[in-house]
């Protein structure tokens, strides 16, 4: 049977604030120097967004499973992507592809962005929706759906941020960007290699920048509901 995500209750504040402070200190050592990103990482309790059995490892420099074959990315890659996003014009309206457990969504909201986030797996969508609501996370809209199609109803966006790897920039999402917007995504150039790519959109064409190696789960089409995993 597929694992389900049993997120730690916000009332279970068993993780010392010093643990979060050590994570932020390690991000500084690793080269993250955007103070607003670091402040958001210090504010948002990562241990609430992982499975309860793994809460004690939430601030380690590792990715962690969250069920359904998905992971929450390690803190450094999340901080790096947020720093790149802010350095690329500090957008106000962000489309996030792959809500997961909602951690990056909460960080985007903590940075003051209006966030539109799409998750294809119903179990993750429901858990993230409940937790973000309980944490009173502002300016967030969530949708259960196929992220590869974007969210045309609320376009144009200032930025699109992927939390899963795709083989190329997807035209529907580029065309949902405002002129001057950016698309930040892990791109699977080969079966064994992924590169973090930044695309700057001028309204007609996209300029590509390669930001180095990364590792994410692949973006898959369609949606997955709870009964799809029953008896699996």
Tab-separated table of C-alpha atoms in Angstrom:
chain	number	residue	atom	x	y	z
A	1	UNK	CA	0.000	0.000	0.000
A	2	UNK	CA	1.308	3.458	-0.843
A	3	UNK	CA	2.507	5.541	2.076
A	4	UNK	CA	0.356	8.446	3.159
A	5	UNK	CA	1.534	11.674	4.682
A	6	UNK	CA	0.544	12.133	8.296
A	7	UNK	CA	1.679	15.689	8.881
A	8	UNK	CA	2.670	16.771	12.361
A	9	UNK	CA	0.017	18.830	14.094
A	10	UNK	CA	0.867	22.545	14.447
A	11	UNK	CA	0.242	22.103	18.164
A	12	UNK	CA	3.107	19.623	18.460
A	13	UNK	CA	5.892	22.171	18.879
A	14	UNK	CA	8.539	19.635	19.861
A	15	UNK	CA	11.350	21.008	17.681
A	16	UNK	CA	13.615	23.557	19.359
A	17	UNK	CA	13.866	26.969	17.628
A	18	UNK	CA	17.641	26.552	17.916
A	19	UNK	CA	17.410	23.631	15.502
A	20	UNK	CA	15.891	25.940	12.891
A	21	UNK	CA	18.542	28.564	13.655
A	22	UNK	CA	21.286	26.002	12.999
A	23	UNK	CA	19.700	25.211	9.635
A	24	UNK	CA	19.718	28.905	8.720
A	25	UNK	CA	23.351	29.203	9.830
A	26	UNK	CA	24.294	26.270	7.606
A	27	UNK	CA	22.522	27.938	4.668
A	28	UNK	CA	24.638	31.057	5.206
A	29	UNK	CA	27.810	28.947	5.166
A	30	UNK	CA	26.606	27.317	1.935
A	31	UNK	CA	26.369	30.739	0.272
A	32	UNK	CA	22.738	31.807	0.750
A	33	UNK	CA	22.971	35.536	1.479
A	34	UNK	CA	19.440	36.788	0.757
A	35	UNK	CA	18.328	37.967	4.187
A	36	UNK	CA	14.620	37.832	3.349
A	37	UNK	CA	14.895	34.223	2.206
A	38	UNK	CA	16.834	33.333	5.346
A	39	UNK	CA	14.226	35.090	7.492
A	40	UNK	CA	11.450	33.108	5.812
A	41	UNK	CA	13.365	29.859	6.344
A	42	UNK	CA	13.727	30.777	10.014
A	43	UNK	CA	10.021	31.585	10.308
A	44	UNK	CA	8.367	28.622	8.591
A	45	UNK	CA	8.471	25.425	10.716
A	46	UNK	CA	9.698	22.777	8.260
A	47	UNK	CA	9.031	19.936	10.713
A	48	UNK	CA	5.293	20.502	10.329
A	49	UNK	CA	5.500	19.687	6.619
A	50	UNK	CA	7.068	16.226	6.871
A	51	UNK	CA	5.746	12.885	8.050
A	52	UNK	CA	5.549	12.738	11.839
A	53	UNK	CA	8.117	9.937	12.044
A	54	UNK	CA	10.652	12.140	10.248
A	55	UNK	CA	10.023	15.414	12.094
A	56	UNK	CA	13.267	15.044	14.051
A	57	UNK	CA	15.190	15.128	10.737
A	58	UNK	CA	13.335	18.082	9.227
A	59	UNK	CA	16.239	20.532	9.573
A	60	UNK	CA	18.965	18.241	8.287
A	61	UNK	CA	20.480	19.013	4.844
A	62	UNK	CA	18.545	16.228	3.129
A	63	UNK	CA	15.386	15.673	1.124
A	64	UNK	CA	12.750	13.570	2.881
A	65	UNK	CA	9.924	11.349	1.616
A	66	UNK	CA	6.385	12.681	2.020
A	67	UNK	CA	4.510	9.724	0.553
A	68	UNK	CA	3.191	8.845	-2.914
A	69	UNK	CA	6.748	8.662	-4.240
A	70	UNK	CA	7.298	12.376	-3.568
A	71	UNK	CA	9.852	14.254	-1.457
A	72	UNK	CA	10.296	17.564	0.288
A	73	UNK	CA	13.473	19.107	-1.152
A	74	UNK	CA	16.488	19.703	1.032
A	75	UNK	CA	16.610	23.203	2.579
A	76	UNK	CA	19.566	24.377	0.478
A	77	UNK	CA	17.912	23.818	-2.911
A	78	UNK	CA	14.700	25.461	-1.686
A	79	UNK	CA	16.623	28.482	-0.389
A	80	UNK	CA	18.612	28.654	-3.613
A	81	UNK	CA	15.518	28.615	-5.809
A	82	UNK	CA	13.838	31.298	-3.716
A	83	UNK	CA	16.983	33.443	-3.885
A	84	UNK	CA	17.097	33.086	-7.680
A	85	UNK	CA	13.425	34.009	-7.873
A	86	UNK	CA	13.949	37.171	-5.838
A	87	UNK	CA	17.042	38.138	-7.833
A	88	UNK	CA	15.048	37.754	-11.056
A	89	UNK	CA	12.773	40.705	-10.446
A	90	UNK	CA	11.211	39.776	-7.087
A	91	UNK	CA	7.813	38.813	-8.577
A	92	UNK	CA	4.523	39.460	-6.812
A	93	UNK	CA	2.306	36.727	-8.325
A	94	UNK	CA	3.850	33.260	-8.455
A	95	UNK	CA	2.517	30.024	-9.957
A	96	UNK	CA	3.978	26.987	-8.177
A	97	UNK	CA	3.852	23.627	-9.953
A	98	UNK	CA	3.923	20.868	-7.336
A	99	UNK	CA	2.565	21.910	-3.931
A	100	UNK	CA	3.807	18.734	-2.244
A	101	UNK	CA	3.335	19.065	1.494
A	102	UNK	CA	3.112	22.873	1.166
A	103	UNK	CA	6.496	23.876	2.608
A	104	UNK	CA	7.733	25.919	-0.343
A	105	UNK	CA	4.218	27.341	-0.713
A	106	UNK	CA	4.406	28.626	2.861
A	107	UNK	CA	7.849	30.125	2.225
A	108	UNK	CA	6.619	31.940	-0.885
A	109	UNK	CA	3.742	33.363	1.159
A	110	UNK	CA	6.157	34.376	3.936
A	111	UNK	CA	8.102	36.353	1.319
A	112	UNK	CA	4.946	38.326	0.601
A	113	UNK	CA	4.009	36.772	-2.733
A	114	UNK	CA	0.518	35.947	-3.922
A	115	UNK	CA	0.827	32.203	-4.530
A	116	UNK	CA	-1.138	29.980	-6.909
A	117	UNK	CA	-0.111	26.365	-6.357
A	118	UNK	CA	-1.118	23.192	-8.213
A	119	UNK	CA	-0.766	19.622	-6.902
A	120	UNK	CA	-1.703	16.500	-8.889
A	121	UNK	CA	-1.902	14.035	-5.965
A	122	UNK	CA	-5.117	14.330	-3.986
A	123	UNK	CA	-3.661	13.075	-0.702
A	124	UNK	CA	-0.882	15.671	-0.733
A	125	UNK	CA	-3.247	18.401	-1.911
A	126	UNK	CA	-5.685	17.727	0.951
A	127	UNK	CA	-2.978	17.544	3.617
A	128	UNK	CA	-1.275	20.727	2.392
A	129	UNK	CA	-4.592	22.570	2.176
A	130	UNK	CA	-5.488	21.644	5.754
A	131	UNK	CA	-2.081	22.533	7.173
A	132	UNK	CA	-1.732	25.855	5.373
A	133	UNK	CA	-5.221	26.762	6.550
A	134	UNK	CA	-4.388	25.857	10.157
A	135	UNK	CA	-1.208	27.924	9.955
A	136	UNK	CA	-3.282	30.820	8.552
A	137	UNK	CA	-0.948	31.160	5.592
A	138	UNK	CA	-2.026	34.291	3.662
A	139	UNK	CA	-2.439	34.905	-0.070
A	140	UNK	CA	-2.433	31.267	-1.192
A	141	UNK	CA	-4.761	29.553	-3.667
A	142	UNK	CA	-4.438	25.788	-4.105
A	143	UNK	CA	-5.742	23.620	-6.921
A	144	UNK	CA	-5.867	19.874	-7.509
A	145	UNK	CA	-4.886	19.406	-11.144
A	146	UNK	CA	-2.313	18.819	-13.858
A	147	UNK	CA	0.435	21.370	-13.332
A	148	UNK	CA	1.779	20.998	-16.870
A	149	UNK	CA	-1.231	23.011	-18.078
A	150	UNK	CA	-0.707	25.855	-15.637
A	151	UNK	CA	-3.608	27.926	-14.298
A	152	UNK	CA	-4.827	30.096	-17.142
A	153	UNK	CA	-7.708	31.549	-15.139
A	154	UNK	CA	-5.309	33.603	-13.018
A	155	UNK	CA	-2.632	34.326	-15.633
A	156	UNK	CA	-0.495	36.241	-16.280
A	157	UNK	CA	1.983	35.431	-13.505
A	158	UNK	CA	5.245	37.197	-12.734
A	159	UNK	CA	6.968	33.855	-12.182
A	160	UNK	CA	6.414	30.129	-12.516
A	161	UNK	CA	8.302	27.862	-10.131
A	162	UNK	CA	8.541	24.093	-10.617
A	163	UNK	CA	9.042	21.618	-7.775
A	164	UNK	CA	9.456	18.683	-10.189
A	165	UNK	CA	11.664	18.007	-13.201
A	166	UNK	CA	10.448	18.293	-16.800
A	167	UNK	CA	12.289	17.645	-20.091
A	168	UNK	CA	11.806	21.160	-21.474
A	169	UNK	CA	10.143	24.495	-20.855
A	170	UNK	CA	6.410	23.988	-21.398
A	171	UNK	CA	4.889	26.472	-23.889
A	172	UNK	CA	1.519	26.768	-22.066
A	173	UNK	CA	3.359	27.981	-18.970
A	174	UNK	CA	5.626	30.407	-20.808
A	175	UNK	CA	2.533	31.962	-22.358
A	176	UNK	CA	0.972	32.359	-18.903
A	177	UNK	CA	3.890	34.586	-17.886
A	178	UNK	CA	3.713	38.358	-17.990
A	179	UNK	CA	6.321	40.012	-20.209
A	180	UNK	CA	9.460	40.298	-18.119
A	181	UNK	CA	8.488	37.267	-16.032
A	182	UNK	CA	10.569	34.186	-15.376
A	183	UNK	CA	10.204	30.419	-15.246
A	184	UNK	CA	12.463	28.503	-12.830
A	185	UNK	CA	12.542	24.741	-13.276
A	186	UNK	CA	14.587	21.576	-12.879
A	187	UNK	CA	15.088	20.301	-16.429
A	188	UNK	CA	15.887	16.668	-17.161
A	189	UNK	CA	18.317	17.076	-20.059
A	190	UNK	CA	19.087	13.328	-20.068
A	191	UNK	CA	17.830	10.283	-18.171
A	192	UNK	CA	20.657	10.708	-15.652
A	193	UNK	CA	21.153	14.468	-15.509
A	194	UNK	CA	19.020	17.366	-14.360
A	195	UNK	CA	19.906	21.039	-14.582
A	196	UNK	CA	18.249	23.964	-12.842
A	197	UNK	CA	17.171	26.347	-15.611
A	198	UNK	CA	15.938	29.918	-15.499
A	199	UNK	CA	13.937	31.210	-18.464
A	200	UNK	CA	13.327	34.950	-18.802
A	201	UNK	CA	10.269	35.701	-20.940
A	202	UNK	CA	9.991	38.920	-22.965
A	203	UNK	CA	6.485	38.218	-24.238
A	204	UNK	CA	7.623	36.400	-27.375
A	205	UNK	CA	10.851	34.531	-26.640
A	206	UNK	CA	12.622	33.051	-23.630
A	207	UNK	CA	16.268	33.572	-22.704
A	208	UNK	CA	17.722	30.517	-20.952
A	209	UNK	CA	20.251	30.459	-18.092
A	210	UNK	CA	21.790	27.246	-16.733
A	211	UNK	CA	22.164	27.324	-12.938
A	212	UNK	CA	23.823	23.944	-12.424
A	213	UNK	CA	23.011	20.410	-11.335
A	214	UNK	CA	19.931	19.478	-9.304
A	215	UNK	CA	17.828	16.437	-8.476
A	216	UNK	CA	14.019	16.354	-8.346
A	217	UNK	CA	11.281	13.808	-8.872
A	218	UNK	CA	9.795	13.988	-12.398
A	219	UNK	CA	6.667	15.944	-13.214
A	220	UNK	CA	3.919	13.536	-14.265
A	221	UNK	CA	0.691	14.346	-16.141
A	222	UNK	CA	-2.857	13.971	-14.887
A	223	UNK	CA	-4.124	13.709	-11.318
A	224	UNK	CA	-4.034	10.944	-8.715
A	225	UNK	CA	-6.927	10.495	-6.307
A	226	UNK	CA	-7.044	8.546	-3.060
A	227	UNK	CA	-8.642	5.417	-4.473
A	228	UNK	CA	-5.923	5.087	-7.119
A	229	UNK	CA	-3.618	3.829	-4.349
A	230	UNK	CA	-6.032	1.606	-2.464
A	231	UNK	CA	-4.683	-1.905	-2.393
A	232	UNK	CA	-1.522	-0.857	-4.220
